Amino acid sequence: MKVIKPRSGEHGCRTPEEALAVMRSMATRWSDEHIAATLNRMGLPTGQGKTWTAHRVSSVRMVNDIRAYRSAHKEGEWLTMSEAAAKLGVNNHRIRRLIKEGLLPAEQVVARAPYQIRASHLLDQRVIDAVARTDRPCQVFSENQISMFSST
């Protein structure tokens, strides 16, 4: 009996096409860690049925010629929720509430992916007013803080 040996790279452990599509859409704006977390939240396993790690995402990207995110080339047009929170001097929960209330526009590449926020949207007066309204004493933005927003 003759058995045909699989060629190099041929095996039954293929990355699901849906996972590859998520990687392609997220790769230019998000790190491998963010992509792995998103794939895991979506319940998409690797080709071998395992959970995703940054290393596994990186390997699959290289094999499938998917360009990587390069933080050094980030222009500052898009911010993560944490970056937006830091610029406004609030926490992530506050940013999430502003997004949910429709005051701060945000995008997700795919459902359950991290939010992306345009830096310019932080300058919207409605956002500034909403951030200023807290149970704490009234917060007023200094000239320095306002110029910091516009520099991004």
PDB file of N, CA and C in Angstrom, residues 18-70:
ATOM      1  N   GLU A  18     -12.614  33.224   8.751  1.00  0.00           N
ATOM      2  CA  GLU A  18     -13.171  34.340   9.522  1.00  0.00           C
ATOM      3  C   GLU A  18     -12.091  34.999  10.399  1.00  0.00           C
ATOM      4  N   ALA A  19     -11.211  34.165  10.987  1.00  0.00           N
ATOM      5  CA  ALA A  19     -10.118  34.696  11.806  1.00  0.00           C
ATOM      6  C   ALA A  19      -9.130  35.482  10.940  1.00  0.00           C
ATOM      7  N   LEU A  20      -8.851  34.980   9.756  1.00  0.00           N
ATOM      8  CA  LEU A  20      -7.954  35.698   8.840  1.00  0.00           C
ATOM      9  C   LEU A  20      -8.550  37.035   8.429  1.00  0.00           C
ATOM     10  N   ALA A  21      -9.859  37.062   8.200  1.00  0.00           N
ATOM     11  CA  ALA A  21     -10.522  38.310   7.817  1.00  0.00           C
ATOM     12  C   ALA A  21     -10.422  39.333   8.949  1.00  0.00           C
ATOM     13  N   VAL A  22     -10.586  38.896  10.189  1.00  0.00           N
ATOM     14  CA  VAL A  22     -10.450  39.798  11.335  1.00  0.00           C
ATOM     15  C   VAL A  22      -9.018  40.327  11.399  1.00  0.00           C
ATOM     16  N   MET A  23      -8.052  39.447  11.217  1.00  0.00           N
ATOM     17  CA  MET A  23      -6.642  39.876  11.246  1.00  0.00           C
ATOM     18  C   MET A  23      -6.350  40.905  10.165  1.00  0.00           C
ATOM     19  N   ARG A  24      -6.850  40.650   8.965  1.00  0.00           N
ATOM     20  CA  ARG A  24      -6.604  41.597   7.858  1.00  0.00           C
ATOM     21  C   ARG A  24      -7.200  42.974   8.160  1.00  0.00           C
ATOM     22  N   SER A  25      -8.389  42.976   8.744  1.00  0.00           N
ATOM     23  CA  SER A  25      -9.039  44.262   8.997  1.00  0.00           C
ATOM     24  C   SER A  25      -8.429  44.997  10.190  1.00  0.00           C
ATOM     25  N   MET A  26      -7.876  44.267  11.153  1.00  0.00           N
ATOM     26  CA  MET A  26      -7.330  44.913  12.356  1.00  0.00           C
ATOM     27  C   MET A  26      -5.828  45.184  12.279  1.00  0.00           C
ATOM     28  N   ALA A  27      -5.114  44.461  11.439  1.00  0.00           N
ATOM     29  CA  ALA A  27      -3.647  44.450  11.483  1.00  0.00           C
ATOM     30  C   ALA A  27      -2.989  45.812  11.319  1.00  0.00           C
ATOM     31  N   THR A  28      -3.539  46.689  10.517  1.00  0.00           N
ATOM     32  CA  THR A  28      -2.862  47.963  10.280  1.00  0.00           C
ATOM     33  C   THR A  28      -3.039  48.957  11.416  1.00  0.00           C
ATOM     34  N   ARG A  29      -4.040  48.736  12.301  1.00  0.00           N
ATOM     35  CA  ARG A  29      -4.292  49.684  13.381  1.00  0.00           C
ATOM     36  C   ARG A  29      -4.124  49.121  14.782  1.00  0.00           C
ATOM     37  N   TRP A  30      -4.026  47.799  14.917  1.00  0.00           N
ATOM     38  CA  TRP A  30      -3.988  47.185  16.233  1.00  0.00           C
ATOM     39  C   TRP A  30      -2.806  46.224  16.361  1.00  0.00           C
ATOM     40  N   SER A  31      -2.305  46.111  17.566  1.00  0.00           N
ATOM     41  CA  SER A  31      -1.188  45.211  17.844  1.00  0.00           C
ATOM     42  C   SER A  31      -1.669  43.762  17.831  1.00  0.00           C
ATOM     43  N   ASP A  32      -0.727  42.843  17.773  1.00  0.00           N
ATOM     44  CA  ASP A  32      -1.063  41.420  17.790  1.00  0.00           C
ATOM     45  C   ASP A  32      -1.775  41.042  19.094  1.00  0.00           C
ATOM     46  N   GLU A  33      -1.438  41.709  20.190  1.00  0.00           N
ATOM     47  CA  GLU A  33      -2.100  41.432  21.475  1.00  0.00           C
ATOM     48  C   GLU A  33      -3.584  41.787  21.391  1.00  0.00           C
ATOM     49  N   HIS A  34      -3.892  42.946  20.809  1.00  0.00           N
ATOM     50  CA  HIS A  34      -5.287  43.348  20.654  1.00  0.00           C
ATOM     51  C   HIS A  34      -6.042  42.397  19.718  1.00  0.00           C
ATOM     52  N   ILE A  35      -5.378  41.992  18.644  1.00  0.00           N
ATOM     53  CA  ILE A  35      -6.015  41.072  17.694  1.00  0.00           C
ATOM     54  C   ILE A  35      -6.302  39.739  18.378  1.00  0.00           C
ATOM     55  N   ALA A  36      -5.328  39.222  19.128  1.00  0.00           N
ATOM     56  CA  ALA A  36      -5.512  37.949  19.830  1.00  0.00           C
ATOM     57  C   ALA A  36      -6.682  38.039  20.811  1.00  0.00           C
ATOM     58  N   ALA A  37      -6.749  39.121  21.570  1.00  0.00           N
ATOM     59  CA  ALA A  37      -7.837  39.291  22.534  1.00  0.00           C
ATOM     60  C   ALA A  37      -9.190  39.340  21.827  1.00  0.00           C
ATOM     61  N   THR A  38      -9.252  40.023  20.695  1.00  0.00           N
ATOM     62  CA  THR A  38     -10.499  40.126  19.938  1.00  0.00           C
ATOM     63  C   THR A  38     -10.925  38.764  19.395  1.00  0.00           C
ATOM     64  N   LEU A  39      -9.982  38.027  18.813  1.00  0.00           N
ATOM     65  CA  LEU A  39     -10.302  36.695  18.282  1.00  0.00           C
ATOM     66  C   LEU A  39     -10.802  35.776  19.393  1.00  0.00           C
ATOM     67  N   ASN A  40     -10.187  35.870  20.569  1.00  0.00           N
ATOM     68  CA  ASN A  40     -10.620  35.049  21.703  1.00  0.00           C
ATOM     69  C   ASN A  40     -12.013  35.456  22.171  1.00  0.00           C
ATOM     70  N   ARG A  41     -12.298  36.774  22.218  1.00  0.00           N
ATOM     71  CA  ARG A  41     -13.638  37.236  22.607  1.00  0.00           C
ATOM     72  C   ARG A  41     -14.693  36.759  21.619  1.00  0.00           C
ATOM     73  N   MET A  42     -14.302  36.676  20.343  1.00  0.00           N
ATOM     74  CA  MET A  42     -15.234  36.232  19.313  1.00  0.00           C
ATOM     75  C   MET A  42     -15.416  34.711  19.310  1.00  0.00           C
ATOM     76  N   GLY A  43     -14.589  34.017  20.091  1.00  0.00           N
ATOM     77  CA  GLY A  43     -14.688  32.558  20.162  1.00  0.00           C
ATOM     78  C   GLY A  43     -14.113  31.843  18.956  1.00  0.00           C
ATOM     79  N   LEU A  44     -13.204  32.498  18.242  1.00  0.00           N
ATOM     80  CA  LEU A  44     -12.584  31.885  17.064  1.00  0.00           C
ATOM     81  C   LEU A  44     -11.275  31.210  17.475  1.00  0.00           C
ATOM     82  N   PRO A  45     -11.169  29.903  17.358  1.00  0.00           N
ATOM     83  CA  PRO A  45      -9.928  29.216  17.726  1.00  0.00           C
ATOM     84  C   PRO A  45      -8.893  29.274  16.603  1.00  0.00           C
ATOM     85  N   THR A  46      -7.679  28.885  16.926  1.00  0.00           N
ATOM     86  CA  THR A  46      -6.638  28.762  15.903  1.00  0.00           C
ATOM     87  C   THR A  46      -6.958  27.539  15.059  1.00  0.00           C
ATOM     88  N   GLY A  47      -6.173  27.284  14.042  1.00  0.00           N
ATOM     89  CA  GLY A  47      -6.365  26.104  13.210  1.00  0.00           C
ATOM     90  C   GLY A  47      -6.221  24.811  13.985  1.00  0.00           C
ATOM     91  N   GLN A  48      -5.499  24.864  15.097  1.00  0.00           N
ATOM     92  CA  GLN A  48      -5.301  23.676  15.938  1.00  0.00           C
ATOM     93  C   GLN A  48      -6.278  23.639  17.107  1.00  0.00           C
ATOM     94  N   GLY A  49      -7.248  24.567  17.095  1.00  0.00           N
ATOM     95  CA  GLY A  49      -8.258  24.566  18.147  1.00  0.00           C
ATOM     96  C   GLY A  49      -7.822  25.220  19.442  1.00  0.00           C
ATOM     97  N   LYS A  50      -6.727  25.961  19.407  1.00  0.00           N
ATOM     98  CA  LYS A  50      -6.215  26.612  20.619  1.00  0.00           C
ATOM     99  C   LYS A  50      -6.700  28.064  20.685  1.00  0.00           C
ATOM    100  N   THR A  51      -6.453  28.692  21.839  1.00  0.00           N
ATOM    101  CA  THR A  51      -6.762  30.115  21.963  1.00  0.00           C
ATOM    102  C   THR A  51      -5.623  30.910  21.338  1.00  0.00           C
ATOM    103  N   TRP A  52      -5.923  32.170  21.048  1.00  0.00           N
ATOM    104  CA  TRP A  52      -4.949  33.033  20.379  1.00  0.00           C
ATOM    105  C   TRP A  52      -4.024  33.707  21.381  1.00  0.00           C
ATOM    106  N   THR A  53      -2.765  33.851  20.975  1.00  0.00           N
ATOM    107  CA  THR A  53      -1.778  34.655  21.696  1.00  0.00           C
ATOM    108  C   THR A  53      -1.179  35.609  20.675  1.00  0.00           C
ATOM    109  N   ALA A  54      -0.465  36.607  21.148  1.00  0.00           N
ATOM    110  CA  ALA A  54       0.179  37.551  20.233  1.00  0.00           C
ATOM    111  C   ALA A  54       1.151  36.816  19.309  1.00  0.00           C
ATOM    112  N   HIS A  55       1.860  35.830  19.854  1.00  0.00           N
ATOM    113  CA  HIS A  55       2.831  35.075  19.051  1.00  0.00           C
ATOM    114  C   HIS A  55       2.127  34.287  17.941  1.00  0.00           C
ATOM    115  N   ARG A  56       0.986  33.677  18.259  1.00  0.00           N
ATOM    116  CA  ARG A  56       0.252  32.912  17.252  1.00  0.00           C
ATOM    117  C   ARG A  56      -0.298  33.828  16.162  1.00  0.00           C
ATOM    118  N   VAL A  57      -0.798  34.995  16.555  1.00  0.00           N
ATOM    119  CA  VAL A  57      -1.285  35.970  15.568  1.00  0.00           C
ATOM    120  C   VAL A  57      -0.135  36.383  14.658  1.00  0.00           C
ATOM    121  N   SER A  58       1.010  36.683  15.251  1.00  0.00           N
ATOM    122  CA  SER A  58       2.175  37.105  14.482  1.00  0.00           C
ATOM    123  C   SER A  58       2.577  36.033  13.466  1.00  0.00           C
ATOM    124  N   SER A  59       2.598  34.771  13.906  1.00  0.00           N
ATOM    125  CA  SER A  59       2.975  33.669  13.009  1.00  0.00           C
ATOM    126  C   SER A  59       2.003  33.550  11.841  1.00  0.00           C
ATOM    127  N   VAL A  60       0.709  33.604  12.132  1.00  0.00           N
ATOM    128  CA  VAL A  60      -0.299  33.480  11.077  1.00  0.00           C
ATOM    129  C   VAL A  60      -0.218  34.671  10.125  1.00  0.00           C
ATOM    130  N   ARG A  61       0.030  35.863  10.662  1.00  0.00           N
ATOM    131  CA  ARG A  61       0.172  37.050   9.802  1.00  0.00           C
ATOM    132  C   ARG A  61       1.321  36.859   8.826  1.00  0.00           C
ATOM    133  N   MET A  62       2.464  36.378   9.341  1.00  0.00           N
ATOM    134  CA  MET A  62       3.636  36.197   8.471  1.00  0.00           C
ATOM    135  C   MET A  62       3.369  35.171   7.374  1.00  0.00           C
ATOM    136  N   VAL A  63       2.769  34.039   7.737  1.00  0.00           N
ATOM    137  CA  VAL A  63       2.477  32.990   6.763  1.00  0.00           C
ATOM    138  C   VAL A  63       1.508  33.487   5.696  1.00  0.00           C
ATOM    139  N   ASN A  64       0.566  34.330   6.084  1.00  0.00           N
ATOM    140  CA  ASN A  64      -0.467  34.811   5.160  1.00  0.00           C
ATOM    141  C   ASN A  64      -0.166  36.198   4.595  1.00  0.00           C
ATOM    142  N   ASP A  65       1.033  36.679   4.823  1.00  0.00           N
ATOM    143  CA  ASP A  65       1.492  37.962   4.288  1.00  0.00           C
ATOM    144  C   ASP A  65       0.542  39.111   4.646  1.00  0.00           C
ATOM    145  N   ILE A  66       0.192  39.193   5.944  1.00  0.00           N
ATOM    146  CA  ILE A  66      -0.648  40.269   6.441  1.00  0.00           C
ATOM    147  C   ILE A  66       0.263  41.265   7.147  1.00  0.00           C
ATOM    148  N   ARG A  67       0.239  42.497   6.676  1.00  0.00           N
ATOM    149  CA  ARG A  67       1.131  43.535   7.197  1.00  0.00           C
ATOM    150  C   ARG A  67       0.833  43.824   8.669  1.00  0.00           C
ATOM    151  N   ALA A  68       1.871  44.056   9.437  1.00  0.00           N
ATOM    152  CA  ALA A  68       1.733  44.279  10.881  1.00  0.00           C
ATOM    153  C   ALA A  68       1.498  45.740  11.217  1.00  0.00           C
ATOM    154  N   TYR A  69       0.908  45.946  12.361  1.00  0.00           N
ATOM    155  CA  TYR A  69       0.750  47.277  12.948  1.00  0.00           C
ATOM    156  C   TYR A  69       2.124  47.737  13.418  1.00  0.00           C
ATOM    157  N   ARG A  70       2.436  48.994  13.155  1.00  0.00           N
ATOM    158  CA  ARG A  70       3.716  49.538  13.630  1.00  0.00           C
ATOM    159  C   ARG A  70       3.432  50.790  14.435  1.00  0.00           C
TER     160      ARG A  70
END
